[in-house]
Tab-separated table of C-alpha atoms and ligand atoms in Angstrom:
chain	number	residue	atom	x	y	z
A	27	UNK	CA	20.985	-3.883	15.942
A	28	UNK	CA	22.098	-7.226	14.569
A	29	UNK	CA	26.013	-7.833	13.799
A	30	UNK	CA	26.493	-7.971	10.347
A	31	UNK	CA	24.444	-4.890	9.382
A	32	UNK	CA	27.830	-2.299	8.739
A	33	UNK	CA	26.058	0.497	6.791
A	34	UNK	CA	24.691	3.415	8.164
A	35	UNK	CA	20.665	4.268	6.792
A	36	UNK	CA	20.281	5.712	3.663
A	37	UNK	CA	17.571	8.543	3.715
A	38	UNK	CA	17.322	8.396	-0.029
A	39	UNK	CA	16.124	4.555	0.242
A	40	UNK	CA	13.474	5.406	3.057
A	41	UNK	CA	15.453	3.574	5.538
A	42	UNK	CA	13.984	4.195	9.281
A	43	UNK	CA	14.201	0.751	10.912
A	44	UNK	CA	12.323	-0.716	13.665
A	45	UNK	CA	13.489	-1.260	16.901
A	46	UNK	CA	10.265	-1.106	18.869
A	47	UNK	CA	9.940	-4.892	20.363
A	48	UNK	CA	6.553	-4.188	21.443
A	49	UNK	CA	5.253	-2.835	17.948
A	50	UNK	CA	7.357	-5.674	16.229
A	51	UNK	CA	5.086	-8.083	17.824
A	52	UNK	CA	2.169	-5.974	17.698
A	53	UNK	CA	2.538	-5.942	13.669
A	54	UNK	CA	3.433	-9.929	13.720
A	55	UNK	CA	0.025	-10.279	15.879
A	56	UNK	CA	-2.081	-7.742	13.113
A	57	UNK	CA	-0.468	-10.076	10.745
A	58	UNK	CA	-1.240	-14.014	12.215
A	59	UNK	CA	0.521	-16.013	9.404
A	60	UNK	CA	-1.356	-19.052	9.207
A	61	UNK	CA	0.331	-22.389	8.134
A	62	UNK	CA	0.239	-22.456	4.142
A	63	UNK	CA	0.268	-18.521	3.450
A	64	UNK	CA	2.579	-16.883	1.038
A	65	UNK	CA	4.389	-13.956	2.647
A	66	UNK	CA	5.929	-11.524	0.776
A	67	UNK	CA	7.863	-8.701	2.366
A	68	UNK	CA	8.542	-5.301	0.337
A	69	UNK	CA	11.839	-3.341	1.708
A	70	UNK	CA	13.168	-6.105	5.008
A	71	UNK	CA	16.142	-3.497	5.555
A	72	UNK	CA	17.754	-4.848	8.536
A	73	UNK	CA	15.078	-7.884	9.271
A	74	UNK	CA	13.545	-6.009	11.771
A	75	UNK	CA	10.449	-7.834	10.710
A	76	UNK	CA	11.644	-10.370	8.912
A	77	UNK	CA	13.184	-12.687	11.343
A	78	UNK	CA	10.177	-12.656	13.882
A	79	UNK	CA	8.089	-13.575	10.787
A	80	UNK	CA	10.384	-16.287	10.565
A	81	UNK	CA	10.454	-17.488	13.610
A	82	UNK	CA	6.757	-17.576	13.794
A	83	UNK	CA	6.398	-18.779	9.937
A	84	UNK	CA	9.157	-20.615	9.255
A	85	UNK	CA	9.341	-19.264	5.098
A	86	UNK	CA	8.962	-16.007	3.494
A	87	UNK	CA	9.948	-13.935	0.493
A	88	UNK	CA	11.716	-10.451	1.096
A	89	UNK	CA	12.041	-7.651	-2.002
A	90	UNK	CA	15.235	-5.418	-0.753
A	91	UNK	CA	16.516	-2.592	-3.635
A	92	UNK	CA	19.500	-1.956	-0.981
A	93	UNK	CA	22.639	-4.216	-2.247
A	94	UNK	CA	24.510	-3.098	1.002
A	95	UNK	CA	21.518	-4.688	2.744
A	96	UNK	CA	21.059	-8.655	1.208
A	97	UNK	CA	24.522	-10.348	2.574
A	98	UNK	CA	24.012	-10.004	6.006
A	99	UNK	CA	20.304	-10.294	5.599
A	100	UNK	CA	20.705	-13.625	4.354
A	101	UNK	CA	23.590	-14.489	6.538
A	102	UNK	CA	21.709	-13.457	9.367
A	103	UNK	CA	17.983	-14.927	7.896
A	104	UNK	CA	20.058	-18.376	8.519
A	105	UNK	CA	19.209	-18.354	12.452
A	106	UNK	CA	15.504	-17.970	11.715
A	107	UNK	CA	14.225	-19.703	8.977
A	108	UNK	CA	14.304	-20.145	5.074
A	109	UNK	CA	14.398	-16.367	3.267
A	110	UNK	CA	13.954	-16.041	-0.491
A	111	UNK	CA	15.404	-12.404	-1.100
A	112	UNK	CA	14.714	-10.646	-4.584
A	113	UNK	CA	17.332	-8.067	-4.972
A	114	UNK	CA	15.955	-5.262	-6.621
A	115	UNK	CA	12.816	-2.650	-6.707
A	116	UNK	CA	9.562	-3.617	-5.829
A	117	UNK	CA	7.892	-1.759	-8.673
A	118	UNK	CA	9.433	-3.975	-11.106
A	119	UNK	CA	8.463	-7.111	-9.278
A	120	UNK	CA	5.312	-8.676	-10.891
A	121	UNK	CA	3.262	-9.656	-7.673
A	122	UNK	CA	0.668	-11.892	-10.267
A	123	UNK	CA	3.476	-14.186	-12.003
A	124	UNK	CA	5.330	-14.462	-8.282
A	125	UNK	CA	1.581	-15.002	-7.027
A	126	UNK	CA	1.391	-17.780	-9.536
A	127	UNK	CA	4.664	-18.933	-9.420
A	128	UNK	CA	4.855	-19.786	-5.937
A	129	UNK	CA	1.519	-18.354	-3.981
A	130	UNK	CA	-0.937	-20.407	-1.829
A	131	UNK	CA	-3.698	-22.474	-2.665
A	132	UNK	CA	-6.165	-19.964	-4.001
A	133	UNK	CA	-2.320	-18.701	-5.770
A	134	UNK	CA	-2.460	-15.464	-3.729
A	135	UNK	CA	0.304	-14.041	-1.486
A	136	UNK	CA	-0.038	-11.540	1.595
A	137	UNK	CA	2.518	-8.764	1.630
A	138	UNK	CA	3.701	-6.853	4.539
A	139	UNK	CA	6.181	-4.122	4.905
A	140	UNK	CA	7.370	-1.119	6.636
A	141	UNK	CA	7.466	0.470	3.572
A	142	UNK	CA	9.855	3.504	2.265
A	143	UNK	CA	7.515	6.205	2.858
A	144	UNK	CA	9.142	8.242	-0.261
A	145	UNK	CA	7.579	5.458	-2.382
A	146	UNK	CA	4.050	4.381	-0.597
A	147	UNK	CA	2.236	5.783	-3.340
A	148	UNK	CA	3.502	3.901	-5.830
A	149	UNK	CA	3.869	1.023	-4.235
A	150	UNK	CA	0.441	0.929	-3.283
A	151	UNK	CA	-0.631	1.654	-6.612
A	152	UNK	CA	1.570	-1.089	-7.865
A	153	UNK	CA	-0.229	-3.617	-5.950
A	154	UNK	CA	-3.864	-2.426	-6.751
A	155	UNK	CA	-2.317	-3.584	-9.751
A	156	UNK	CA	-2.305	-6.671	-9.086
A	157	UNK	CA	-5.030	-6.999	-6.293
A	158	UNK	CA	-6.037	-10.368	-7.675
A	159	UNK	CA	-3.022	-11.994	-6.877
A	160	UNK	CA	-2.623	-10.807	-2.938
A	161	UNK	CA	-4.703	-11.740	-0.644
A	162	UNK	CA	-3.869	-9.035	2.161
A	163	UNK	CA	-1.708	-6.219	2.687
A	164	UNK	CA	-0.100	-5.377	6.294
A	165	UNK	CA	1.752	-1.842	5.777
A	166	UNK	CA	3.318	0.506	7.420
A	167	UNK	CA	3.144	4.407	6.186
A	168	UNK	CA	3.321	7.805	7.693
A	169	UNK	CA	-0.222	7.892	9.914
A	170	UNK	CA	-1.115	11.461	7.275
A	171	UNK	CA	-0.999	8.907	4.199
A	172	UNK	CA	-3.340	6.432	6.205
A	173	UNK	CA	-5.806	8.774	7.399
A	174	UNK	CA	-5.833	9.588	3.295
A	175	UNK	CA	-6.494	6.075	2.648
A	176	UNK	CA	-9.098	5.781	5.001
A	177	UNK	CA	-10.737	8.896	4.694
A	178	UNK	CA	-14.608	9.228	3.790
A	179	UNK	CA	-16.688	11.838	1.887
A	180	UNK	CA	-16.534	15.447	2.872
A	181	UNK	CA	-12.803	15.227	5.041
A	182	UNK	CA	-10.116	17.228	4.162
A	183	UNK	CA	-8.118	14.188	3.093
A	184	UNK	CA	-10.625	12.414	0.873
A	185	UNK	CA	-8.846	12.115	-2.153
A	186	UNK	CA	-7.580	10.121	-4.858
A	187	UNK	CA	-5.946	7.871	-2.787
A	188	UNK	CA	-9.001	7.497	-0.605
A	189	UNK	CA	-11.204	6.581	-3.708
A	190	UNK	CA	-8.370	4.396	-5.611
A	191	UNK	CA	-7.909	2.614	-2.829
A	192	UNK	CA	-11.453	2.345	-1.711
A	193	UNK	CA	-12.886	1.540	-4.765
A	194	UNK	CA	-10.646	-1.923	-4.891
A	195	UNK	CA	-9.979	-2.686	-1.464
A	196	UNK	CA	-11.155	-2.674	2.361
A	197	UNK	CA	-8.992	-0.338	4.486
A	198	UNK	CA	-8.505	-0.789	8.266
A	199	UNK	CA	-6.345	1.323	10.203
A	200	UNK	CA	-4.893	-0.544	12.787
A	201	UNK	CA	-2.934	1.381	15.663
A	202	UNK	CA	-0.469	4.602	15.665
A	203	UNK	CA	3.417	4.138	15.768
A	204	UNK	CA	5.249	6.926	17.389
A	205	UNK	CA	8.947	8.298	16.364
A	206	UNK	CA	10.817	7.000	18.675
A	207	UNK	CA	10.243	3.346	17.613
A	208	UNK	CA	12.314	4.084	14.455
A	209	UNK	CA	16.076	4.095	13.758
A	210	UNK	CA	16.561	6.891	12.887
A	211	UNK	CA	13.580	8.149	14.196
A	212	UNK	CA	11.118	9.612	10.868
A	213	UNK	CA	9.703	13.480	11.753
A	214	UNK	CA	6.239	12.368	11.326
A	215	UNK	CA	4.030	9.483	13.196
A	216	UNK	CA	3.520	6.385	11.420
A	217	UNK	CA	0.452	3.907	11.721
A	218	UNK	CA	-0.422	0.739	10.413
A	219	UNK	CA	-2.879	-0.418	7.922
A	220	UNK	CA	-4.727	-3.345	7.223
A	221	UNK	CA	-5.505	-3.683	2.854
A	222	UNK	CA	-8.168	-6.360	1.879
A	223	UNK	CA	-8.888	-6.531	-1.642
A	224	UNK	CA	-12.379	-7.185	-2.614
A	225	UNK	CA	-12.882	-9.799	-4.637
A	226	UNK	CA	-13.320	-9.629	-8.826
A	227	UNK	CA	-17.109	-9.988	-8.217
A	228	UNK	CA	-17.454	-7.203	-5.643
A	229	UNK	CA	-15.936	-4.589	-7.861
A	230	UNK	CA	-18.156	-2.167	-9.683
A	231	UNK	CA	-15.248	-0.508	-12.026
A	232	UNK	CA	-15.931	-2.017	-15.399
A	233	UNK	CA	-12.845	0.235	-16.851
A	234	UNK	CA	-10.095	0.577	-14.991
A	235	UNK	CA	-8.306	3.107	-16.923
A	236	UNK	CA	-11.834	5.100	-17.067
A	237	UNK	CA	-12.112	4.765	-13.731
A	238	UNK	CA	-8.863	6.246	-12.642
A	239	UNK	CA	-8.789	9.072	-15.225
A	240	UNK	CA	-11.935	10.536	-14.148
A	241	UNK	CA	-11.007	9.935	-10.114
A	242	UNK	CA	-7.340	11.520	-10.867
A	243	UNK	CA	-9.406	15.080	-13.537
A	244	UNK	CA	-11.792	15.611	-10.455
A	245	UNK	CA	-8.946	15.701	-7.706
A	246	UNK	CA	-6.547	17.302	-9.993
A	247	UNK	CA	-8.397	20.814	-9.278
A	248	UNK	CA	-10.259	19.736	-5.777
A	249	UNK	CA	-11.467	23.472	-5.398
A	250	UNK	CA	-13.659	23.177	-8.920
A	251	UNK	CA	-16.991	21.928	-9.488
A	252	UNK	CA	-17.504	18.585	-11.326
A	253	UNK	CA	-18.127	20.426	-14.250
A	254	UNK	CA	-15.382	22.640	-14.152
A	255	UNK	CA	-12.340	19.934	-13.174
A	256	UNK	CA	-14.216	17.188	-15.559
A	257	UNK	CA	-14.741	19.030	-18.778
A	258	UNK	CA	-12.346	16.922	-20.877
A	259	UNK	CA	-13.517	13.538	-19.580
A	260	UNK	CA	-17.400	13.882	-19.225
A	261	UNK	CA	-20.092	15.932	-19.704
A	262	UNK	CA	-22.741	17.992	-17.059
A	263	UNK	CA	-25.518	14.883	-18.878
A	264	UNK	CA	-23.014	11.793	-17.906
A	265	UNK	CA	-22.593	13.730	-14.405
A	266	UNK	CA	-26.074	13.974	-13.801
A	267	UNK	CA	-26.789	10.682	-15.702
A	268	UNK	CA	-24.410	9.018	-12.752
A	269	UNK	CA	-26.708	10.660	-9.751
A	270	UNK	CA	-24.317	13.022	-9.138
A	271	UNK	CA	-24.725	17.460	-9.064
A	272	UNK	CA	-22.560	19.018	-11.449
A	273	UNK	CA	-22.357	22.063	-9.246
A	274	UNK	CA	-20.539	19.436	-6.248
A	275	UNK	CA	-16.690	19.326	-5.935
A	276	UNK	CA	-14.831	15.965	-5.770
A	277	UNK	CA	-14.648	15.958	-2.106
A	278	UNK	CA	-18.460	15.395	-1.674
A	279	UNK	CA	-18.689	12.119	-3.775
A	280	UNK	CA	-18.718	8.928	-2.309
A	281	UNK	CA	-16.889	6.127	-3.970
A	282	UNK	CA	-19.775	4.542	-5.546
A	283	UNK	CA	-20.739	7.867	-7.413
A	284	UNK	CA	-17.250	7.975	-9.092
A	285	UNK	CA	-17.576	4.308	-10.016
A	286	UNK	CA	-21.010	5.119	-11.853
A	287	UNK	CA	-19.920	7.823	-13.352
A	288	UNK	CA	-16.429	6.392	-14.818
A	289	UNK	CA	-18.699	3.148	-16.129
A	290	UNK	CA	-21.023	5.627	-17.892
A	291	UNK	CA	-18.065	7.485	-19.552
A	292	UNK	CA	-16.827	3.740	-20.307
A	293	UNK	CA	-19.977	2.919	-21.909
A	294	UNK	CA	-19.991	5.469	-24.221
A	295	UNK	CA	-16.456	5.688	-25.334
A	296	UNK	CA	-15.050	7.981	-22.883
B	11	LIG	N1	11.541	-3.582	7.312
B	11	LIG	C1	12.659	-2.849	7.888
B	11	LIG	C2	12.285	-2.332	9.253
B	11	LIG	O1	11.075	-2.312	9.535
B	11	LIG	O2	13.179	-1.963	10.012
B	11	LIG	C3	13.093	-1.686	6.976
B	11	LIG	C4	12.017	-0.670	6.667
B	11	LIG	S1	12.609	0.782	5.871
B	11	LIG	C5	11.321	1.909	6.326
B	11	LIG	C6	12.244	0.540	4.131
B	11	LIG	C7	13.064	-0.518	3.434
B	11	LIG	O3	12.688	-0.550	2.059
B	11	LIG	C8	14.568	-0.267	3.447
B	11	LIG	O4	15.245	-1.461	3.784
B	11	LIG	C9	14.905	0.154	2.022
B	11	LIG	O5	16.215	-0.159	1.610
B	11	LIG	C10	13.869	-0.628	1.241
B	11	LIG	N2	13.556	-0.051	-0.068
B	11	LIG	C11	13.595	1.263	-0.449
B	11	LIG	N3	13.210	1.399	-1.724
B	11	LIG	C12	12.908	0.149	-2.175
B	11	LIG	C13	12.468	-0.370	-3.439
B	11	LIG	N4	12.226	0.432	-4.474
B	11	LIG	N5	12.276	-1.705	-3.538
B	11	LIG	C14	12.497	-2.532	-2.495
B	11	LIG	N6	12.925	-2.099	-1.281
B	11	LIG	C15	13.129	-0.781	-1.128
């Protein structure tokens, strides 16, 4: 790939980099910086994406944990615009101050990312965290954790991740990425995925927390009724109270019924 870049990848860091022109461009196209958006780029490895963004944007920030990786990154970043790199992990980067601190006009930023797919979980759980202060979310992840995002009532993959995810944000799967386009190439196929979060007024969680401990009881033990998996968060009367059977396993309720159900246990005290 580009001079500069000495190191072999380091498994433990998630690194598989693109080499894929054609799915470089296609991600660039999925992501159609416009002139004034905040770019923010989780895990830029070897700048397989970051220098096209460049080229095409002209500005963005980068979040690399690999030390190994940020000299020639930056050397190299020279040729194709102006790169702000924060050395270190993602998880510890506040995305509302940096939002704040240097976002667009509405003081959002869009992140992108091929991201380290050892991480994806947290990292998307990270930024639900702070879903107020990004506008979008272009990422790439293993095509199994995508079709879990995605997935709707009654699939095998509807899960917490499906209703965490849902609940805040609207998810698009964009298109399929095969092996080969990586370096070295992952087992699995990747896709990517297009994050919107929904704004303040369009979310029905009144308690976060609530919310997630109830989602995270009823998927904890899929294979048991409401009743069973949610006896030490709410009772068969809240369950039925929130439209919902007590008799029905996690897998059969749609977003909405979760939400109603965590804002009842909310309202009275959990
Ligand atoms: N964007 C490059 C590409 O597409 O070729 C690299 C993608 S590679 C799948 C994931 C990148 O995330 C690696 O560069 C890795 O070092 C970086 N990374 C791993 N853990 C990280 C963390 N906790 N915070 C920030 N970056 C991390």
């Amino acid at each position: 790939m580009t001079t500069g870049f000495t190191e072999p990848a380091k498994k433990h860091l998630g690194q598989n980099f693109l080499h894929e022109k054609g799915v470089i461009a296609k991600i660039v196209q999925a992501i159609d910086p416009q002139p004034g958006d905040v770019l923010v780029e989780i895990g830029p490895g070897q700048g397989a994406l970051t220098f096209p963004l460049l080229e095409r944007h002209g500005e963005l920030t980068a979040i690399e944990f690999d030390r190994d990786l940020h000299a020639p990154l930056q050397a190299a970043a020279r040729a194709h615009g102006t790169l702000h790199l924060i050395a270190g992990d993602v998880l510890g980067v506040d995305f509302s101050a940096l939002a704040a601190h240097a976002g667009d006009a509405r003081g959002q930023i869009r992140l992108v990312g091929n991201l380290p797919y050892n991480l994806s979980s947290p990292i998307l759980f990270h930024a639900l965290e702070h879903a107020g202060a990004i506008r979008d979310m272009h990422f790439m992840l293993q095509k199994e954790v995508v079709e879990r995002m995605a997935a709707a009532p009654g699939s095998k993959v509807y899960g917490r991740l499906s209703v965490m995810l849902q609940a805040y944000c609207t998810v698009t799967p964009l298109f399929t990425v095969p092996p080969g386009a990586f370096r070295p190439a992952p087992k699995v196929d990747s896709a990517v995925v297009h994050l919107v979060p929904k704004p303040a007024s369009a979310i029905a969680v009144r308690d976060h927390a609530a919310f997630a401990d109830v989602v995270r009881a009823a998927f904890g033990q899929r294979r048991k009724t409401l009743r069973n998996a949610l006896s030490g968060s709410a009772t068969p009367e809240q369950i039925t109270a929130a439209g919902l059977r007590p008799d029905a396993r996690a897998e059969q309720i749609a977003v909405a019924g979760f939400v109603r159900l965590a804002n009842l246990v909310a309202a009275r005290g959990g």
